[in-house]
Amino acid sequence: AQKITQTQPGMFVQEKEAVTLDCTYDTSDQSYGLFWYKQPSSGEMIFLIYQGSYDEQNATEGRYSLNFQKARKSANLVISASQLGDSAMYFCALRYNFNKFYFGSGTKLNVKP
Amino acid sequence: GAVVSQHPSWVICKSGTSVKIECRSLDFQATTMFWYRQFPKQSLMLMATSNEGSKATYEQGVEKDKFLINHASLTLSTLTVTSAHPEDSSFYICSASGREGREQYFGPGTRLTVT
């Protein structure tokens, strides 16, 4: 069975500081993918970053980076230089069985001015 | 590229009626489409997977007779909530993936309220 765990229901960060959102996963698949999505109050799911299970380098996309530790089965999202617009729900997702997604419970991030 | 639209963005219907939600891939051919349900302050739960031209595969616990899914073309999938009840009120999100299948592109969601 697939499992994604986000242990931080809510996080606060000061504007311009970095923040790490935790995500651990469990899967029996050898080939899988890990995604992070941002969901603002409008409800749309905004793709942030992707890490493949065979990728040796940690993924980076602008201010977003993914700290992938395969042996520990963790895929933490790091947001550098937080902005007020970063306040939203953040979901970690595991792609398994070729194209199915399983989502974590989410972390609500609040950026304080 | 990779834009997915949903219509309507919100709908209110009376208990006992049926409501149809459309999901369209605007600039790519979606070989597979997915339907999710999200309750307030909760995560997305996969309801079903549909491949163009074939029957949808429903996740355990999802009533296939209540949530009818049709994937008639490579750009359109529909979800019909039949005989809706207040407990069906939720945020429904579709996503689509192309032939490579590695990534899912999400629609903006449909907020359903059943009164």
Short mmCIF file of C-alpha atoms in Angstrom, two decimals:
data_model
loop_
_atom_site.label_atom_id
_atom_site.label_comp_id
_atom_site.label_asym_id
_atom_site.label_seq_id
_atom_site.Cartn_x
_atom_site.Cartn_y
_atom_site.Cartn_z
CA ALA A 1 0.00 0.00 0.00
CA GLN A 2 1.10 3.53 -0.70
CA LYS A 3 1.41 6.09 2.05
CA ILE A 4 2.28 9.74 2.29
CA THR A 5 2.69 11.49 5.63
CA GLN A 6 2.80 15.20 6.26
CA THR A 7 3.23 15.67 9.98
CA GLN A 8 2.85 19.47 10.10
CA PRO A 9 -0.79 20.51 9.86
CA GLY A 10 0.22 24.17 10.14
CA MET A 11 3.38 26.21 9.89
CA PHE A 12 4.27 29.85 10.41
CA VAL A 13 7.24 31.56 8.80
CA GLN A 14 8.45 35.12 8.78
CA GLU A 15 8.49 36.86 5.42
CA LYS A 16 11.85 36.53 3.64
CA GLU A 17 12.89 33.53 5.73
CA ALA A 18 13.20 29.94 4.51
CA VAL A 19 10.82 27.19 5.56
CA THR A 20 10.88 23.40 5.26
CA LEU A 21 7.71 21.38 4.85
CA ASP A 22 8.09 17.73 5.73
CA CYS A 23 6.93 14.75 3.70
CA THR A 24 7.66 11.07 4.18
CA TYR A 25 6.40 8.31 1.97
CA ASP A 26 6.18 4.58 1.69
CA THR A 27 5.78 2.53 -1.46
CA SER A 28 6.77 -0.87 -2.73
CA ASP A 29 7.22 0.47 -6.28
CA GLN A 30 10.80 0.79 -7.50
CA SER A 31 9.88 3.56 -9.89
CA TYR A 32 7.82 6.40 -8.47
CA GLY A 33 7.60 10.15 -8.42
CA LEU A 34 7.15 12.75 -5.74
CA PHE A 35 5.34 16.00 -6.33
CA TRP A 36 4.56 19.11 -4.36
CA TYR A 37 1.49 21.19 -5.05
CA LYS A 38 0.31 24.50 -3.67
CA GLN A 39 -3.40 25.04 -3.13
CA PRO A 40 -4.44 28.63 -2.39
CA SER A 41 -7.88 29.43 -1.02
CA SER A 42 -9.25 29.51 -4.58
CA GLY A 43 -8.81 25.74 -4.69
CA GLU A 44 -6.66 25.31 -7.78
CA MET A 45 -3.76 22.91 -7.53
CA ILE A 46 -0.53 24.57 -8.58
CA PHE A 47 2.38 22.31 -9.48
CA LEU A 48 5.61 23.34 -7.75
CA ILE A 49 8.27 20.68 -8.12
CA TYR A 50 8.88 17.05 -9.10
CA GLN A 51 11.44 14.43 -8.05
CA GLY A 52 11.78 11.07 -9.75
CA SER A 53 12.86 8.07 -7.72
CA TYR A 54 15.91 7.58 -9.93
CA ASP A 55 16.93 11.21 -9.98
CA GLU A 56 20.26 11.60 -8.22
CA GLN A 57 20.15 15.36 -7.93
CA ASN A 58 17.66 17.16 -5.74
CA ALA A 59 15.09 19.02 -7.80
CA THR A 60 15.02 22.80 -7.78
CA GLU A 61 12.53 25.24 -9.29
CA GLY A 62 13.22 28.87 -8.51
CA ARG A 63 12.64 29.41 -4.80
CA TYR A 64 11.53 25.81 -4.36
CA SER A 65 13.85 22.90 -3.75
CA LEU A 66 13.15 19.34 -2.81
CA ASN A 67 15.36 17.67 -0.22
CA PHE A 68 15.14 14.06 -1.40
CA GLN A 69 16.54 11.42 0.94
CA LYS A 70 15.65 8.11 -0.65
CA ALA A 71 16.97 5.86 2.09
CA ARG A 72 14.91 7.73 4.66
CA LYS A 73 11.94 7.95 2.26
CA SER A 74 11.58 11.65 2.75
CA ALA A 75 10.93 14.41 0.24
CA ASN A 76 10.85 17.70 2.09
CA LEU A 77 10.01 20.94 0.32
CA VAL A 78 12.19 23.95 1.04
CA ILE A 79 10.87 27.39 0.21
CA SER A 80 13.51 30.08 0.34
CA ALA A 81 12.83 33.77 0.87
CA SER A 82 9.17 33.32 1.79
CA GLN A 83 6.66 35.78 0.39
CA LEU A 84 3.20 36.70 1.61
CA GLY A 85 1.77 35.06 -1.49
CA ASP A 86 3.21 31.74 -0.38
CA SER A 87 0.50 31.45 2.27
CA ALA A 88 -1.54 28.43 1.20
CA MET A 89 -2.02 24.70 1.68
CA TYR A 90 0.83 22.55 0.45
CA PHE A 91 0.37 18.94 -0.55
CA CYS A 92 2.97 16.28 -1.11
CA ALA A 93 1.92 13.58 -3.57
CA LEU A 94 3.30 10.19 -4.52
CA ARG A 95 2.90 8.92 -8.06
CA TYR A 96 2.65 5.15 -8.08
CA ASN A 97 1.41 2.41 -10.34
CA PHE A 98 2.63 4.44 -13.34
CA ASN A 99 0.14 7.29 -13.12
CA LYS A 100 -1.91 7.24 -9.91
CA PHE A 101 -1.43 9.96 -7.33
CA TYR A 102 -1.77 9.62 -3.58
CA PHE A 103 -1.85 12.86 -1.62
CA GLY A 104 -0.70 13.66 1.88
CA SER A 105 -2.93 15.45 4.36
CA GLY A 106 -1.36 18.81 3.63
CA THR A 107 0.40 21.59 5.52
CA LYS A 108 -1.11 25.04 5.89
CA LEU A 109 1.62 27.62 5.60
CA ASN A 110 1.15 31.12 6.93
CA VAL A 111 3.71 33.75 6.03
CA LYS A 112 3.85 36.60 8.52
CA PRO A 113 4.80 40.12 7.42
CA GLY B 1 0.52 24.48 -22.26
CA ALA B 2 -1.22 21.62 -20.43
CA VAL B 3 -4.36 23.50 -19.45
CA VAL B 4 -7.33 21.70 -17.95
CA SER B 5 -10.67 23.39 -17.52
CA GLN B 6 -13.70 22.42 -15.48
CA HIS B 7 -17.27 23.52 -15.84
CA PRO B 8 -19.11 24.69 -13.88
CA SER B 9 -16.80 26.22 -11.28
CA TRP B 10 -19.58 26.03 -8.74
CA VAL B 11 -23.08 24.60 -8.69
CA ILE B 12 -25.95 24.46 -6.24
CA CYS B 13 -28.56 21.77 -6.71
CA LYS B 14 -31.49 20.38 -4.82
CA SER B 15 -31.37 17.04 -3.08
CA GLY B 16 -32.43 14.22 -5.38
CA THR B 17 -31.36 15.87 -8.62
CA SER B 18 -28.35 14.99 -10.76
CA VAL B 19 -25.53 17.28 -11.71
CA LYS B 20 -22.89 16.92 -14.42
CA ILE B 21 -19.36 18.30 -14.19
CA GLU B 22 -17.18 18.57 -17.28
CA CYS B 23 -13.43 18.31 -17.42
CA ARG B 24 -11.60 19.31 -20.60
CA SER B 25 -7.97 19.22 -21.62
CA LEU B 26 -7.58 22.32 -23.79
CA ASP B 27 -4.22 21.90 -25.48
CA PHE B 28 -3.27 18.25 -25.22
CA GLN B 29 -4.80 14.83 -25.58
CA ALA B 30 -5.61 13.33 -22.22
CA THR B 31 -5.36 9.58 -22.41
CA THR B 32 -6.20 9.32 -18.73
CA MET B 33 -8.33 11.53 -16.56
CA PHE B 34 -8.75 11.38 -12.82
CA TRP B 35 -11.51 12.59 -10.52
CA TYR B 36 -10.82 13.65 -6.96
CA ARG B 37 -12.98 14.75 -4.10
CA GLN B 38 -11.86 17.14 -1.42
CA PHE B 39 -13.76 17.91 1.77
CA PRO B 40 -13.02 21.18 3.60
CA LYS B 41 -9.57 21.27 5.15
CA GLN B 42 -8.85 17.74 3.96
CA SER B 43 -6.72 16.19 1.30
CA LEU B 44 -7.65 15.13 -2.21
CA MET B 45 -9.06 11.63 -2.40
CA LEU B 46 -8.93 9.81 -5.71
CA MET B 47 -12.40 8.67 -6.74
CA ALA B 48 -11.80 7.11 -10.13
CA THR B 49 -9.51 6.83 -13.10
CA SER B 50 -10.86 6.94 -16.62
CA ASN B 51 -9.20 6.09 -19.90
CA GLU B 52 -10.62 7.31 -23.17
CA GLY B 53 -13.09 4.87 -24.61
CA SER B 54 -13.16 2.48 -21.69
CA LYS B 55 -15.00 2.16 -18.40
CA ALA B 56 -13.74 4.07 -15.41
CA THR B 57 -11.93 2.31 -12.60
CA TYR B 58 -13.30 3.32 -9.22
CA GLU B 59 -11.41 3.39 -5.97
CA GLN B 60 -12.59 1.26 -3.11
CA GLY B 61 -15.59 2.73 -1.35
CA VAL B 62 -16.72 4.93 -4.25
CA GLU B 63 -20.20 4.11 -5.54
CA LYS B 64 -19.96 3.72 -9.30
CA ASP B 65 -23.73 4.00 -9.74
CA LYS B 66 -23.77 7.30 -7.90
CA PHE B 67 -20.75 8.87 -9.53
CA LEU B 68 -21.02 8.18 -13.24
CA ILE B 69 -17.89 8.89 -15.22
CA ASN B 70 -17.69 9.10 -18.98
CA HIS B 71 -14.49 9.69 -20.96
CA ALA B 72 -15.90 9.91 -24.44
CA SER B 73 -13.00 11.66 -26.13
CA LEU B 74 -9.34 12.45 -25.60
CA THR B 75 -10.23 15.92 -24.38
CA LEU B 76 -13.41 15.45 -22.37
CA SER B 77 -14.43 13.55 -19.27
CA THR B 78 -17.65 14.06 -17.34
CA LEU B 79 -18.63 13.24 -13.78
CA THR B 80 -22.33 12.97 -13.05
CA VAL B 81 -23.44 12.92 -9.45
CA THR B 82 -26.78 11.13 -9.52
CA SER B 83 -29.53 11.64 -6.97
CA ALA B 84 -27.35 14.08 -5.07
CA HIS B 85 -27.66 14.42 -1.31
CA PRO B 86 -26.22 17.03 1.06
CA GLU B 87 -23.38 14.69 2.01
CA ASP B 88 -22.24 14.81 -1.63
CA SER B 89 -21.46 18.50 -1.18
CA SER B 90 -17.74 18.80 -1.78
CA PHE B 91 -15.01 20.21 -4.00
CA TYR B 92 -14.51 18.00 -7.06
CA ILE B 93 -11.24 18.28 -8.96
CA CYS B 94 -10.29 16.57 -12.18
CA SER B 95 -6.84 16.04 -13.57
CA ALA B 96 -5.51 14.77 -16.85
CA SER B 97 -2.35 13.14 -18.04
CA GLY B 98 -1.02 12.71 -21.53
CA ARG B 99 0.52 9.68 -23.20
CA GLU B 100 3.70 9.91 -21.16
CA GLY B 101 1.58 9.80 -18.03
CA ARG B 102 4.18 11.03 -15.58
CA GLU B 103 2.49 14.23 -14.60
CA GLN B 104 -1.09 15.20 -13.86
CA TYR B 105 -2.51 18.58 -14.83
CA PHE B 106 -5.29 19.74 -12.57
CA GLY B 107 -8.47 21.57 -13.37
CA PRO B 108 -9.57 24.50 -11.20
CA GLY B 109 -12.18 22.43 -9.38
CA THR B 110 -15.96 22.51 -9.02
CA ARG B 111 -17.64 23.33 -5.75
CA LEU B 112 -20.88 21.38 -5.41
CA THR B 113 -23.46 22.31 -2.81
CA VAL B 114 -26.53 20.13 -2.42
CA THR B 115 -29.40 21.70 -0.52
#
